[in-house]
Structure formats: structure tokens, C-alpha cells
mmCIF file of C-alpha atoms in Angstrom:
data_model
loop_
_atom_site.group_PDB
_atom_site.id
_atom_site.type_symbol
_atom_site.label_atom_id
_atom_site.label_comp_id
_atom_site.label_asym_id
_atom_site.label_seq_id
_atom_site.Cartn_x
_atom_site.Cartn_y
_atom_site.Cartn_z
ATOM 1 C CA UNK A 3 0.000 0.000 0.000
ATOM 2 C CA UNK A 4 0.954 3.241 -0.978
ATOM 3 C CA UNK A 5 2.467 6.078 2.539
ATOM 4 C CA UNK A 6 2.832 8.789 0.348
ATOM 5 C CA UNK A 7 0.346 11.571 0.851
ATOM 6 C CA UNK A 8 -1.833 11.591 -2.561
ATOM 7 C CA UNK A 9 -5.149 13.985 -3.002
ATOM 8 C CA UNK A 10 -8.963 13.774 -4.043
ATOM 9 C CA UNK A 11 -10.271 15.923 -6.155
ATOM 10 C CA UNK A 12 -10.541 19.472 -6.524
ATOM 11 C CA UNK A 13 -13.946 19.436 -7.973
ATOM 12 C CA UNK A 14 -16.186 17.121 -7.742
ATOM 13 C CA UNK A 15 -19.897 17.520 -9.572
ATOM 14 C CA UNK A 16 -22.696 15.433 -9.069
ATOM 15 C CA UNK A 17 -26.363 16.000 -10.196
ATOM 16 C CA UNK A 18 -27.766 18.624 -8.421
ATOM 17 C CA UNK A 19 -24.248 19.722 -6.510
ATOM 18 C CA UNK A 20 -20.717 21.246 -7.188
ATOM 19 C CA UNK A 21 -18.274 19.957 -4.666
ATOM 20 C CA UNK A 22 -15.037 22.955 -5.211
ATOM 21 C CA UNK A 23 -11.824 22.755 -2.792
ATOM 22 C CA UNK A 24 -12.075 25.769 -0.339
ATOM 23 C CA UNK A 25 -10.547 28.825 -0.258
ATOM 24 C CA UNK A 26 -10.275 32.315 0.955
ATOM 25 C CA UNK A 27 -12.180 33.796 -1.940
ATOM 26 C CA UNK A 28 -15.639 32.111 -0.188
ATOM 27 C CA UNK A 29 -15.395 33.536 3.014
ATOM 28 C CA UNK A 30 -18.269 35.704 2.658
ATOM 29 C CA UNK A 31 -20.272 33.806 1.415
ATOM 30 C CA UNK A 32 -18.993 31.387 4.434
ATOM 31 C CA UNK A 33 -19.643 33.504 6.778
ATOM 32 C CA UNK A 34 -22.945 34.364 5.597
ATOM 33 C CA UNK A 35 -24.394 30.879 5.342
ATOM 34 C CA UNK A 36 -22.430 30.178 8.906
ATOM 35 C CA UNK A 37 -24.383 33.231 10.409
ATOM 36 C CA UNK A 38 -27.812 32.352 8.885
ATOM 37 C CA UNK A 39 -27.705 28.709 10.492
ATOM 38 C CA UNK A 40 -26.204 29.680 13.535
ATOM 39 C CA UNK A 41 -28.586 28.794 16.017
ATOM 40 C CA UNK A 42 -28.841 25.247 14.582
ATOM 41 C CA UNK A 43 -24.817 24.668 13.945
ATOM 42 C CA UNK A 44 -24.131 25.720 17.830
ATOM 43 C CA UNK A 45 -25.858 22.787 18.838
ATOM 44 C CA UNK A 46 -23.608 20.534 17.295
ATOM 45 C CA UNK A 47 -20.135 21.955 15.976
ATOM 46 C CA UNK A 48 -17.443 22.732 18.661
ATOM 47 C CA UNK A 49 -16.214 25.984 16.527
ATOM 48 C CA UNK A 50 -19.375 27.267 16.405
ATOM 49 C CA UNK A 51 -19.067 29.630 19.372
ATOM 50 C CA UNK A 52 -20.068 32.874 18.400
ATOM 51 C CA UNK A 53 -21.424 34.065 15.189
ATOM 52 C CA UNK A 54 -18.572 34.024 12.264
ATOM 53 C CA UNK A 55 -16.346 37.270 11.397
ATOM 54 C CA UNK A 56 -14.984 37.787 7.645
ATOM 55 C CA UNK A 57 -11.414 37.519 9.144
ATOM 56 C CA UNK A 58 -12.335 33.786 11.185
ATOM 57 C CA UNK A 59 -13.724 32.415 7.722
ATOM 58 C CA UNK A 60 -10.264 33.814 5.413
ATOM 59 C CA UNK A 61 -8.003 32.240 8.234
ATOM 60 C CA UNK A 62 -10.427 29.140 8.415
ATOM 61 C CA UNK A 63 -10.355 28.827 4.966
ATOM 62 C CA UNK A 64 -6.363 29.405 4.195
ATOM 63 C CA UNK A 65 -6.230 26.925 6.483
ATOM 64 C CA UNK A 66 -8.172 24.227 5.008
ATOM 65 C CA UNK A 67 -6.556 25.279 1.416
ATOM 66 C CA UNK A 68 -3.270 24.326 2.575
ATOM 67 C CA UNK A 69 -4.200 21.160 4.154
ATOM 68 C CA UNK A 70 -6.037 20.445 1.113
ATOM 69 C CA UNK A 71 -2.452 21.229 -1.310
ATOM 70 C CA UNK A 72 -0.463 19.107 1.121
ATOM 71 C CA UNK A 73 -2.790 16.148 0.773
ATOM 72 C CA UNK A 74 -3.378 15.651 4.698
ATOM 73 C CA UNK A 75 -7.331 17.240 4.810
ATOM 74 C CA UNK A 76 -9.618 17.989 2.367
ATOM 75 C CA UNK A 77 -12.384 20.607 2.161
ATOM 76 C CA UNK A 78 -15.008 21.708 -0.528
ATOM 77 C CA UNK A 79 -17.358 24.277 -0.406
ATOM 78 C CA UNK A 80 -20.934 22.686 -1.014
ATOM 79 C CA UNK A 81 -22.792 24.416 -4.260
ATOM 80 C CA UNK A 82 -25.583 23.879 -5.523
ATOM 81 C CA UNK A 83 -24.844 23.343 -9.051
ATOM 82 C CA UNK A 84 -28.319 25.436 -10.917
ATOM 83 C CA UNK A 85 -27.978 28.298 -8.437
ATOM 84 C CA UNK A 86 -24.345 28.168 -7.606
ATOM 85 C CA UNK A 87 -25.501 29.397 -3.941
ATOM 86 C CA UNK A 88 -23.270 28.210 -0.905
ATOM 87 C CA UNK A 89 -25.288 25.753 0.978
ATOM 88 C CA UNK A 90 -22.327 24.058 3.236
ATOM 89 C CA UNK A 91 -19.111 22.704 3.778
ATOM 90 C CA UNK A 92 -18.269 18.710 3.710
ATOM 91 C CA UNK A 93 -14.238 17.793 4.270
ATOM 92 C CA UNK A 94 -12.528 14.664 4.675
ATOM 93 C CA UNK A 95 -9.549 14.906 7.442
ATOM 94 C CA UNK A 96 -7.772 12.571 9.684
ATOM 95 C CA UNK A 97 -6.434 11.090 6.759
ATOM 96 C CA UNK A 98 -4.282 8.080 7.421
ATOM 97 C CA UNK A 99 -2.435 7.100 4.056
ATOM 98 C CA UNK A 100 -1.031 4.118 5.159
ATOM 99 C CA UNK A 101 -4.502 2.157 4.891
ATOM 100 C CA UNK A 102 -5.999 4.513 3.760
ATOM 101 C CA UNK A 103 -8.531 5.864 6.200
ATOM 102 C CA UNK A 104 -10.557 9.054 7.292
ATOM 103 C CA UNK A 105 -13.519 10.742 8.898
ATOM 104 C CA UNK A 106 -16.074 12.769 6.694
ATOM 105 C CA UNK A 107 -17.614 15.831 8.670
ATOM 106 C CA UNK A 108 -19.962 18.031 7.399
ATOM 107 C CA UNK A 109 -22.341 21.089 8.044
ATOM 108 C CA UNK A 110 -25.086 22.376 6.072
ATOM 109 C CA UNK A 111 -27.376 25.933 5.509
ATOM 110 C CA UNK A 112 -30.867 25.624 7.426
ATOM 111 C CA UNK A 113 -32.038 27.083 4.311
ATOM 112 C CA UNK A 114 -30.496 23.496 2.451
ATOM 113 C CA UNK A 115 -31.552 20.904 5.106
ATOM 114 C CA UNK A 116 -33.916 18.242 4.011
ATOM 115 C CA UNK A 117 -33.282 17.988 0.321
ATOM 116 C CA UNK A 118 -30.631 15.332 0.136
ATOM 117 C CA UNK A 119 -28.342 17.689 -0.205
ATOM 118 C CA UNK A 120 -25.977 16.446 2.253
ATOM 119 C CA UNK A 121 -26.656 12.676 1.278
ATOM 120 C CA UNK A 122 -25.374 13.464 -1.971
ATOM 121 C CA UNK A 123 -22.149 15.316 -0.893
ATOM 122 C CA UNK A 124 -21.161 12.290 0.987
ATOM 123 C CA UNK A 125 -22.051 9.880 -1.487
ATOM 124 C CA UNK A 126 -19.720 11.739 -3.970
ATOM 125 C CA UNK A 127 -16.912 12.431 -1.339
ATOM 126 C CA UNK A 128 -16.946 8.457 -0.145
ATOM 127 C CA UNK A 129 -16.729 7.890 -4.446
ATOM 128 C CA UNK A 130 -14.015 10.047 -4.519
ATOM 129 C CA UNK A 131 -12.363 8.244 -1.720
ATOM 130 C CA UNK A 132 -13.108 5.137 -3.255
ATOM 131 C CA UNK A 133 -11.097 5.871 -6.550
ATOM 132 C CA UNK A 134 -7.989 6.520 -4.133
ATOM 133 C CA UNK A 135 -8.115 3.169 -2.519
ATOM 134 C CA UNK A 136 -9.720 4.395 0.957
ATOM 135 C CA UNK A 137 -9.807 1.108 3.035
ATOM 136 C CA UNK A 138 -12.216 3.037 5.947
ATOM 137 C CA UNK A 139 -14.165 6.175 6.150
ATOM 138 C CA UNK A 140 -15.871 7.080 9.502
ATOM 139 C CA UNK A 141 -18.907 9.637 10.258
ATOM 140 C CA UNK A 142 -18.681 10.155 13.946
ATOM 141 C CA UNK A 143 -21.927 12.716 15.506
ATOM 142 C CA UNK A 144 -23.598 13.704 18.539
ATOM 143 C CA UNK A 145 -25.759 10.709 19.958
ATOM 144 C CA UNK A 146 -28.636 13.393 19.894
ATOM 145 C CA UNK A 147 -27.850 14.817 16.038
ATOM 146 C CA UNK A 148 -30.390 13.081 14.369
ATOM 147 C CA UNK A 149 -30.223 14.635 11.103
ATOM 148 C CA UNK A 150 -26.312 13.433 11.106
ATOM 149 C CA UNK A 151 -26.938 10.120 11.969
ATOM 150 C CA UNK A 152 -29.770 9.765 8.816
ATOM 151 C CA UNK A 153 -27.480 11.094 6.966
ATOM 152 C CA UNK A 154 -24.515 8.377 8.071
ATOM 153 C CA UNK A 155 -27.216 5.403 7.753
ATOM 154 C CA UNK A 156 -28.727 6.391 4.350
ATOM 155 C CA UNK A 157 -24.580 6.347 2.628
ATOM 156 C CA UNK A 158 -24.979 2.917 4.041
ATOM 157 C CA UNK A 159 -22.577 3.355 6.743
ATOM 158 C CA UNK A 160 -22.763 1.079 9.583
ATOM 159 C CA UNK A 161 -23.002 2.326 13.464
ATOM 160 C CA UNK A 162 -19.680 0.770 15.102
ATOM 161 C CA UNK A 163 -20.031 2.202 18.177
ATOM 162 C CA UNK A 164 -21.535 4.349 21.029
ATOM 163 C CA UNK A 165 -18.776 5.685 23.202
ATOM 164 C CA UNK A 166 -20.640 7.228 26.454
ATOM 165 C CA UNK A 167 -19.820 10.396 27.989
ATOM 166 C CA UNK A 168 -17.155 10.839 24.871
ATOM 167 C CA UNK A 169 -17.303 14.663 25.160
ATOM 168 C CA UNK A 170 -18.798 17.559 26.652
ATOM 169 C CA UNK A 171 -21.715 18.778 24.964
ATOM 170 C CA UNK A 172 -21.100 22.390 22.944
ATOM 171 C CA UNK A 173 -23.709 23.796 24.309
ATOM 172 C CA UNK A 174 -22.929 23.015 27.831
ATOM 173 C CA UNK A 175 -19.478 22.645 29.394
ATOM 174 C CA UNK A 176 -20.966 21.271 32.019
ATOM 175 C CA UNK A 177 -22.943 18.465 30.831
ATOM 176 C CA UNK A 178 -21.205 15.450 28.566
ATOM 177 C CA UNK A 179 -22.389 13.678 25.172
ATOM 178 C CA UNK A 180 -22.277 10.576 23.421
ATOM 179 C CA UNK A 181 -20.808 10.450 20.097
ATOM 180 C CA UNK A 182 -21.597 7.628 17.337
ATOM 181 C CA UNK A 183 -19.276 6.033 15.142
ATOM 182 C CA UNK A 184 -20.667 5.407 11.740
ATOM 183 C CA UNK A 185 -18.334 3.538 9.285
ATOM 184 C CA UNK A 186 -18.147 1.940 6.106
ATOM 185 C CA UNK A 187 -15.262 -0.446 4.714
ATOM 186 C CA UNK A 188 -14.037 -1.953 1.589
#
């Protein structure tokens, strides 16, 4: 098996979506879609704290382009492909090139939820995966994120795991979490 760090693609288009590697030029448009959803990405994303500023979403984003040249993470901007509007972000990190292996994450506009939007994005991130070999990809989520979890089972990823008072909830440092551990294999 290959060790050398390799990529995915850039681009990646699928019926209704365009999948395009991040970078700094989104960031309002980020931020916007970020602030919009707000309320319902606190609930679930650790880095959703506070509301996003233009100069968080350039750094976030310079940050994920780099990862993304040096083949260790990889992050696309979510399109969709008739409106070319920014509905979300999906990225692939925690790459392990040795088998290869890594965990999908992914956040989406209120204004996008419950289209299949999401669905799709996977489906075409775990097929671009699968043309580089990947051995493992995990979904891990909130035991209480619902919507993530669908979206895990309905890639036809299997739930590995339940790991109990994993983490502290983002809501509330002082209460803890369970997190799920979706995967799928080849």
C-alpha cells in the first residue's frame, strides 16, 4: 500500500451539486451561510461559538486550502450546481495514508436541510475516496444529532459504536455527550 500523501479531487460535480476545494475567496459567502444557520450549527459543531467574522472564515479557509495542497485534509465548499448558492461545507480529514482511512464531517445551511443535499455530498466524497483506494471512512456525531446520523445510515454506513460520555456537549461545558461512530469499509 501506498504512505505517500496523494489527493482527491478538486472538484467534484454530481447531479444537483458542485463539490469545489475551499478557499479564501468564499469567506463571505462562508460567513454568511455560517451566520444564517447559527442557532442550529451551535448545537452541534465545537467551533461554532459565536457568530462568524470575515477575518475567522479567510483564516479558516487558508487553512483548510493548505491542508487540502499538502494532501493531509480535504475541504469543498458545497454548491448547488443550478444556483451556484453556498449551501455548506463537507471535508474529509484525519487522513491516514497508510490504509488509507478518514472521517467525513460536514455542516449544512438551514435554508439546504432536508433535500438530500448532504446525502449526496457524501455519497460523492466516499466515491471520490473510493477511486484513491480508501480502506475506511468514519462519520462520527452527537448521539442526539439526528439529522447526522440519517445522513450516516442512508450512505450505508454502519453504526460501530456508542462511546458514552465521549465529550462535553457544545452547548454546555458542564454536561457530557455521546458520540456515534458510523463507518463503512471496503
Amino acid at each position: 500500500m501506498l504512505t505517500q500523501p496523494r489527493t482527491l479531487p478538486r472538484e467534484i460535480r454530481t447531479e444537483r451539486l458542485l463539490l469545489w476545494a475551499a478557499g479564501v475567496d468564499d469567506a463571505a459567502q462562508q460567513v454568511a451561510a455560517v451566520n444564517a444557520s447559527f442557532p442550529e450549527l451551535r448545537a452541534w459543531l465545537p467551533w461554532a461559538k459565536a457568530e462568524q467574522t470575515l477575518e475567522e472564515a479567510e483564516e479558516n479557509l487558508r487553512v483548510a486550502a493548505a491542508a487540502f495542497d499538502a494532501g493531509v485534509e480535504f475541504n469543498w465548499i458545497i454548491r448547488e450546481s443550478a444556483t451556484g448558492a453556498f449551501i455548506g461545507r463537507v471535508s474529509m480529514f484525519k487522513v491516514d495514508w497508510r490504509i488509507p482511512k478518514g472521517e467525513i464531517g460536514y455542516w449544512l445551511a438551514t435554508s439546504a436541510v432536508g433535500r438530500g443535499h448532504m446525502r449526496q455530498a457524501v455519497d460523492a466524497v466516499v466515491a471520490a475516496a473510493d477511486d484513491e483506494g480508501f480502506r475506511r471512512i468514519e462519520i462520527r456525531c452527537d448521539a442526539l444529532n439526528e439529522r447526522s446520523a440519517k445522513v450516516a445510515q442512508s450512505a450505508g454506513f454502519t453504526l460501530d459504536a456508542r462511546f458514552v460520555n465521549d465529550d462535553v456537549a457544545t452547548t454546555d461545558p458542564t454536561a457530557l455527550r455521546d458520540t456515534l461512530v458510523f463507518s463503512r469499509t471496503r
